[in-house]
């Protein structure tokens, strides 16, 4: 349960190795968050991060294994974490893969991997998390969508379509939770300098993990439903969404 001032006390991160997620958790622990569970694809890489979070004041820090693609086990995993650690104020869905667009255009298995992790993986965890949060009567699901899902681009449509799907699902889930005490906050960053984008040319309005973390923490305090990072992307995308396709596909995006 958030404290009397509305501060987040406990967070579960799905995709615990994500640079954006870790920046967010560091910021939350710098506030009043004391319980952190990092569910990670490669938990063995997070021992130092766990020590750092403990040193920063978190009293419970656990790293547990999690594969977003192993959808059959997700409901049992989520139930197990809530049973073991108690209520979570925030569940951050941060896993994702960018994939290789050139390969995925011609290789269905490569395209499906992006769809499975980003879209099916999100649905598969969001449903049981929402169900447990309905039961506890409070909580916020924060999900890292992307500006790429707002309108799929020629250069990035495999990833973009998976983000469009997860974003649409989460909007509906958020609507279905109105009145339950549970919220969904969808975060749509533009280009962020992280492991995922290493070696790529930064897009216009590129930002950092710390800036996304700040926007998430501010969004949680405000009870926002949608957070764009940087905020100006909201206006850029509201124009780009309506550009006719023959023109849109020629834009250098
Ligand atoms: N960076 C950007 O420009 C940008 C922009 C908009 C949205 N986003 C979204 O923000 C989220 C976080 O990305 P990031 O930028 O922080 O990149 P990141 O550091 O590469 O984080 C992505 C995380 O997803 C995990 N992951 C991948 N496949 C997984 C699987 N099957 N099961 C469990 N975890 C898996 C990765 O774990 P391993 O590395 O251990 O496999 C990694 O920790 C993603 O959803 C991404 O799509 C990123």
Short mmCIF file of C-alpha atoms and ligand atoms in Angstrom, two decimals:
data_model
loop_
_atom_site.label_atom_id
_atom_site.label_comp_id
_atom_site.label_asym_id
_atom_site.label_seq_id
_atom_site.Cartn_x
_atom_site.Cartn_y
_atom_site.Cartn_z
CA UNK A 1 0.00 0.00 0.00
CA UNK A 2 1.34 3.48 -0.83
CA UNK A 3 2.15 5.46 2.33
CA UNK A 4 0.11 8.36 3.69
CA UNK A 5 1.85 10.73 1.26
CA UNK A 6 1.11 8.51 -1.73
CA UNK A 7 4.68 7.26 -2.08
CA UNK A 8 5.24 3.90 -3.73
CA UNK A 9 6.50 1.37 -1.16
CA UNK A 10 6.79 -1.80 -3.25
CA UNK A 11 7.56 -2.48 -6.90
CA UNK A 12 7.73 -5.59 -9.07
CA UNK A 13 9.65 -5.17 -12.32
CA UNK A 14 9.06 -7.58 -15.19
CA UNK A 15 12.16 -7.18 -17.33
CA UNK A 16 14.30 -6.30 -14.32
CA UNK A 17 17.49 -5.83 -16.35
CA UNK A 18 16.07 -3.03 -18.49
CA UNK A 19 18.09 0.19 -18.34
CA UNK A 20 14.91 2.27 -18.18
CA UNK A 21 13.47 0.05 -15.43
CA UNK A 22 16.64 0.24 -13.36
CA UNK A 23 16.77 4.04 -13.64
CA UNK A 24 13.15 4.09 -12.47
CA UNK A 25 13.78 1.74 -9.55
CA UNK A 26 16.83 3.77 -8.44
CA UNK A 27 14.67 6.88 -8.43
CA UNK A 28 11.86 5.13 -6.50
CA UNK A 29 14.29 3.76 -3.90
CA UNK A 30 15.72 7.28 -3.56
CA UNK A 31 12.17 8.15 -2.45
CA UNK A 32 10.27 5.78 -0.14
CA UNK A 33 10.24 2.45 -2.01
CA UNK A 34 11.54 -0.33 0.24
CA UNK A 35 10.52 -3.60 -1.51
CA UNK A 36 11.93 -4.28 -4.98
CA UNK A 37 11.49 -7.52 -6.92
CA UNK A 38 13.38 -7.68 -10.20
CA UNK A 39 12.05 -10.48 -12.45
CA UNK A 40 14.74 -10.83 -15.08
CA UNK A 41 15.66 -12.84 -18.15
CA UNK A 42 19.26 -13.05 -16.90
CA UNK A 43 19.04 -12.69 -13.11
CA UNK A 44 22.69 -13.62 -12.65
CA UNK A 45 23.66 -10.21 -14.10
CA UNK A 46 21.78 -8.27 -11.41
CA UNK A 47 23.63 -9.17 -8.18
CA UNK A 48 25.52 -5.86 -8.10
CA UNK A 49 22.38 -3.87 -8.84
CA UNK A 50 20.59 -5.64 -5.98
CA UNK A 51 23.45 -4.73 -3.59
CA UNK A 52 23.34 -1.14 -4.81
CA UNK A 53 19.59 -0.90 -4.16
CA UNK A 54 20.03 -2.35 -0.65
CA UNK A 55 22.78 0.18 0.05
CA UNK A 56 20.44 2.92 -1.17
CA UNK A 57 17.84 1.97 1.45
CA UNK A 58 15.64 -0.80 0.03
CA UNK A 59 14.98 -3.39 2.74
CA UNK A 60 13.82 -6.26 0.50
CA UNK A 61 15.50 -6.72 -2.87
CA UNK A 62 15.00 -10.01 -4.70
CA UNK A 63 16.02 -11.04 -8.19
CA UNK A 64 13.92 -13.84 -9.67
CA UNK A 65 14.04 -15.56 -13.07
CA UNK A 66 11.47 -14.61 -15.71
CA UNK A 67 11.09 -15.33 -19.42
CA UNK A 68 8.46 -13.15 -21.13
CA UNK A 69 8.20 -15.73 -23.90
CA UNK A 70 7.30 -18.60 -21.54
CA UNK A 71 3.65 -17.56 -21.41
CA UNK A 72 2.29 -20.87 -20.11
CA UNK A 73 3.83 -20.31 -16.68
CA UNK A 74 3.05 -16.61 -16.19
CA UNK A 75 -0.12 -16.79 -14.13
CA UNK A 76 1.50 -19.17 -11.64
CA UNK A 77 4.65 -17.01 -11.49
CA UNK A 78 2.68 -13.82 -10.86
CA UNK A 79 0.55 -15.50 -8.19
CA UNK A 80 3.70 -16.87 -6.57
CA UNK A 81 5.31 -13.42 -6.37
CA UNK A 82 2.21 -11.77 -4.88
CA UNK A 83 1.85 -14.65 -2.39
CA UNK A 84 5.51 -14.43 -1.39
CA UNK A 85 6.08 -10.67 -1.26
CA UNK A 86 2.58 -9.36 -0.50
CA UNK A 87 0.91 -6.40 -2.21
CA UNK A 88 2.72 -4.45 -4.91
CA UNK A 89 1.96 -0.75 -5.35
CA UNK A 90 3.54 -0.74 -8.81
CA UNK A 91 4.21 -3.45 -11.36
CA UNK A 92 6.47 -2.16 -14.13
CA UNK A 93 6.34 -4.05 -17.43
CA UNK A 94 9.71 -3.24 -18.96
CA UNK A 95 10.80 -6.24 -21.00
CA UNK A 96 10.99 -5.94 -24.74
CA UNK A 97 12.99 -6.75 -27.84
CA UNK A 98 13.67 -4.50 -30.81
CA UNK A 99 14.47 -7.33 -33.21
CA UNK A 100 16.21 -6.89 -36.54
CA UNK A 101 13.73 -5.27 -38.93
CA UNK A 102 15.57 -6.36 -42.09
CA UNK A 103 15.61 -9.99 -40.97
CA UNK A 104 12.08 -9.95 -39.59
CA UNK A 105 10.64 -8.69 -42.90
CA UNK A 106 11.67 -11.90 -44.60
CA UNK A 107 11.83 -14.42 -41.74
CA UNK A 108 8.54 -15.14 -40.00
CA UNK A 109 10.22 -16.72 -36.97
CA UNK A 110 12.19 -13.52 -36.31
CA UNK A 111 9.04 -11.40 -36.66
CA UNK A 112 7.10 -13.75 -34.40
CA UNK A 113 9.72 -13.53 -31.67
CA UNK A 114 9.19 -9.77 -31.46
CA UNK A 115 5.41 -10.23 -31.39
CA UNK A 116 5.57 -13.01 -28.81
CA UNK A 117 7.77 -11.15 -26.33
CA UNK A 118 6.37 -7.63 -26.72
CA UNK A 119 2.69 -8.34 -27.38
CA UNK A 120 1.79 -11.81 -26.12
CA UNK A 121 4.23 -11.54 -23.20
CA UNK A 122 2.58 -8.31 -22.07
CA UNK A 123 -0.93 -9.73 -22.23
CA UNK A 124 0.19 -12.85 -20.48
CA UNK A 125 1.53 -10.98 -17.43
CA UNK A 126 -0.86 -8.01 -17.41
CA UNK A 127 -3.98 -10.16 -16.99
CA UNK A 128 -2.87 -12.00 -13.82
CA UNK A 129 -1.25 -8.84 -12.40
CA UNK A 130 -4.50 -6.91 -12.90
CA UNK A 131 -6.41 -9.75 -11.28
CA UNK A 132 -4.17 -9.72 -8.19
CA UNK A 133 -4.35 -5.91 -8.01
CA UNK A 134 -8.17 -6.05 -8.23
CA UNK A 135 -8.00 -8.38 -5.22
CA UNK A 136 -5.77 -6.03 -3.22
CA UNK A 137 -7.91 -3.04 -4.28
CA UNK A 138 -5.04 -0.78 -5.30
CA UNK A 139 -1.95 -0.58 -7.49
CA UNK A 140 -0.63 0.77 -10.78
CA UNK A 141 0.54 -1.22 -13.76
CA UNK A 142 3.17 0.86 -15.55
CA UNK A 143 4.01 -0.38 -19.04
CA UNK A 144 6.76 0.72 -21.40
CA UNK A 145 5.06 1.08 -24.74
CA UNK A 146 6.72 3.24 -27.41
CA UNK A 147 6.13 6.11 -29.75
CA UNK A 148 6.84 3.46 -32.42
CA UNK A 149 3.43 1.94 -31.65
CA UNK A 150 1.54 5.16 -32.27
CA UNK A 151 1.97 4.69 -36.01
CA UNK A 152 4.02 1.86 -37.45
CA UNK A 153 6.85 3.16 -39.66
CA UNK A 154 8.24 1.52 -42.79
CA UNK A 155 11.64 1.23 -41.14
CA UNK A 156 10.42 -0.32 -37.89
CA UNK A 157 6.98 -1.85 -38.42
CA UNK A 158 7.64 -5.25 -36.85
CA UNK A 159 8.55 -3.73 -33.47
CA UNK A 160 6.05 -0.88 -33.98
CA UNK A 161 3.14 -3.24 -34.57
CA UNK A 162 3.98 -5.25 -31.44
CA UNK A 163 3.99 -2.04 -29.40
CA UNK A 164 0.72 -0.89 -31.03
CA UNK A 165 -0.86 -4.17 -29.94
CA UNK A 166 0.39 -4.05 -26.38
CA UNK A 167 -0.54 -0.38 -26.07
CA UNK A 168 -4.10 -0.98 -27.30
CA UNK A 169 -4.51 -3.93 -24.96
CA UNK A 170 -3.32 -1.90 -21.98
CA UNK A 171 -5.60 1.04 -22.82
CA UNK A 172 -8.55 -1.33 -22.74
CA UNK A 173 -7.32 -3.00 -19.57
CA UNK A 174 -7.00 0.41 -17.92
CA UNK A 175 -10.56 1.27 -18.93
CA UNK A 176 -11.80 -2.05 -17.53
CA UNK A 177 -10.15 -1.29 -14.17
CA UNK A 178 -11.77 2.12 -13.60
CA UNK A 179 -13.49 2.06 -10.20
CA UNK A 180 -11.42 -0.84 -8.83
CA UNK A 181 -8.61 1.25 -7.31
CA UNK A 182 -6.20 -0.14 -9.92
CA UNK A 183 -4.70 1.98 -12.70
CA UNK A 184 -2.72 1.40 -15.85
CA UNK A 185 -0.12 4.00 -16.85
CA UNK A 186 1.18 3.68 -20.40
CA UNK A 187 4.59 5.23 -21.07
CA UNK A 188 5.49 6.13 -24.66
CA UNK A 189 9.13 7.13 -24.96
CA UNK A 190 10.80 8.11 -28.20
CA UNK A 191 14.40 7.05 -28.80
CA UNK A 192 16.15 6.33 -25.49
CA UNK A 193 19.89 5.65 -25.25
CA UNK A 194 19.95 2.16 -23.65
CA UNK A 195 21.28 -1.34 -24.36
CA UNK A 196 18.40 -1.77 -26.80
CA UNK A 197 19.48 1.11 -29.02
CA UNK A 198 23.25 0.70 -28.67
CA UNK A 199 24.98 1.39 -32.00
CA UNK A 200 21.89 3.02 -33.58
CA UNK A 201 21.80 6.65 -34.70
CA UNK A 202 19.76 8.67 -32.18
CA UNK A 203 16.40 9.83 -33.56
CA UNK A 204 15.25 13.47 -33.18
CA UNK A 205 14.12 14.23 -29.60
CA UNK A 206 16.25 11.36 -28.28
CA UNK A 207 16.23 11.07 -24.50
CA UNK A 208 17.80 9.15 -21.60
CA UNK A 209 16.76 6.43 -19.14
CA UNK A 210 16.92 8.97 -16.32
CA UNK A 211 14.54 11.31 -18.14
CA UNK A 212 12.09 8.43 -18.69
CA UNK A 213 12.44 7.46 -15.01
CA UNK A 214 11.67 11.05 -13.94
CA UNK A 215 8.61 11.09 -16.17
CA UNK A 216 7.42 7.77 -14.72
CA UNK A 217 7.87 8.92 -11.12
CA UNK A 218 6.07 12.19 -11.88
CA UNK A 219 3.30 10.30 -13.71
CA UNK A 220 2.83 8.01 -10.69
CA UNK A 221 2.53 10.99 -8.37
CA UNK A 222 -0.02 12.63 -10.68
CA UNK A 223 -2.00 9.47 -11.42
CA UNK A 224 -1.40 9.91 -15.17
CA UNK A 225 -2.79 7.40 -17.67
CA UNK A 226 -0.42 8.26 -20.51
CA UNK A 227 3.11 9.60 -20.35
CA UNK A 228 5.11 10.70 -23.41
CA UNK A 229 8.87 11.16 -23.10
CA UNK A 230 9.80 13.81 -24.03
CA UNK A 231 6.37 15.39 -23.62
CA UNK A 232 6.58 17.21 -26.97
CA UNK A 233 6.21 13.84 -28.75
CA UNK A 234 2.51 13.91 -27.91
CA UNK A 235 2.08 16.88 -30.28
CA UNK A 236 4.50 15.60 -32.92
CA UNK A 237 2.66 12.29 -33.08
CA UNK A 238 -0.79 13.88 -33.15
CA UNK A 239 0.31 15.49 -36.44
CA UNK A 240 2.23 12.49 -37.84
CA UNK A 241 -0.70 10.16 -37.15
CA UNK A 242 -2.75 12.00 -39.78
CA UNK A 243 -0.14 12.33 -42.53
CA UNK A 244 -1.37 10.40 -45.62
CA UNK A 245 0.39 7.05 -46.06
CA UNK A 246 2.06 7.81 -49.43
CA UNK A 247 3.78 10.77 -47.74
CA UNK A 248 4.32 9.11 -44.35
CA UNK A 249 6.25 6.19 -45.81
CA UNK A 250 8.68 8.57 -47.53
CA UNK A 251 9.49 10.52 -44.37
CA UNK A 252 13.01 9.80 -43.08
CA UNK A 253 11.76 8.25 -39.82
N1 LIG B 1 15.35 2.29 -25.79
C1 LIG B 1 14.39 2.87 -26.49
O1 LIG B 1 14.64 3.67 -27.41
C2 LIG B 1 12.95 2.59 -26.16
C3 LIG B 1 11.99 3.46 -26.65
C4 LIG B 1 10.65 3.22 -26.37
C5 LIG B 1 10.30 2.11 -25.63
N2 LIG B 1 11.26 1.27 -25.16
C6 LIG B 1 10.83 0.09 -24.42
O2 LIG B 1 11.29 0.19 -23.10
C7 LIG B 1 11.43 -1.12 -22.56
C8 LIG B 1 12.80 -1.24 -21.89
O3 LIG B 1 13.81 -1.14 -22.88
P1 LIG B 1 15.23 -0.51 -22.59
O4 LIG B 1 15.38 0.63 -23.51
O5 LIG B 1 15.41 -0.31 -21.14
O6 LIG B 1 16.18 -1.63 -23.17
P2 LIG B 1 16.98 -2.80 -22.44
O7 LIG B 1 17.89 -2.26 -21.42
O8 LIG B 1 17.55 -3.62 -23.54
O9 LIG B 1 15.82 -3.59 -21.69
C9 LIG B 1 15.03 -4.57 -22.32
C10 LIG B 1 14.91 -5.70 -21.31
O10 LIG B 1 14.01 -6.70 -21.82
C11 LIG B 1 14.52 -7.94 -21.40
N3 LIG B 1 14.02 -9.05 -22.18
C12 LIG B 1 14.16 -9.28 -23.52
N4 LIG B 1 13.59 -10.46 -23.84
C13 LIG B 1 13.09 -10.97 -22.68
C14 LIG B 1 12.41 -12.15 -22.36
N5 LIG B 1 12.10 -13.07 -23.27
N6 LIG B 1 12.05 -12.34 -21.07
C15 LIG B 1 12.35 -11.45 -20.11
N7 LIG B 1 12.99 -10.30 -20.36
C16 LIG B 1 13.36 -10.07 -21.63
C17 LIG B 1 16.04 -7.80 -21.58
O11 LIG B 1 16.71 -8.78 -20.82
P3 LIG B 1 18.08 -9.42 -21.35
O12 LIG B 1 18.87 -8.28 -21.93
O13 LIG B 1 18.66 -10.01 -20.11
O14 LIG B 1 17.66 -10.41 -22.37
C18 LIG B 1 16.26 -6.39 -21.06
O15 LIG B 1 16.50 -6.40 -19.66
C19 LIG B 1 11.20 -2.09 -23.71
O16 LIG B 1 9.87 -2.57 -23.68
C20 LIG B 1 11.38 -1.22 -24.93
O17 LIG B 1 10.66 -1.72 -26.04
C21 LIG B 1 12.58 1.49 -25.40
#
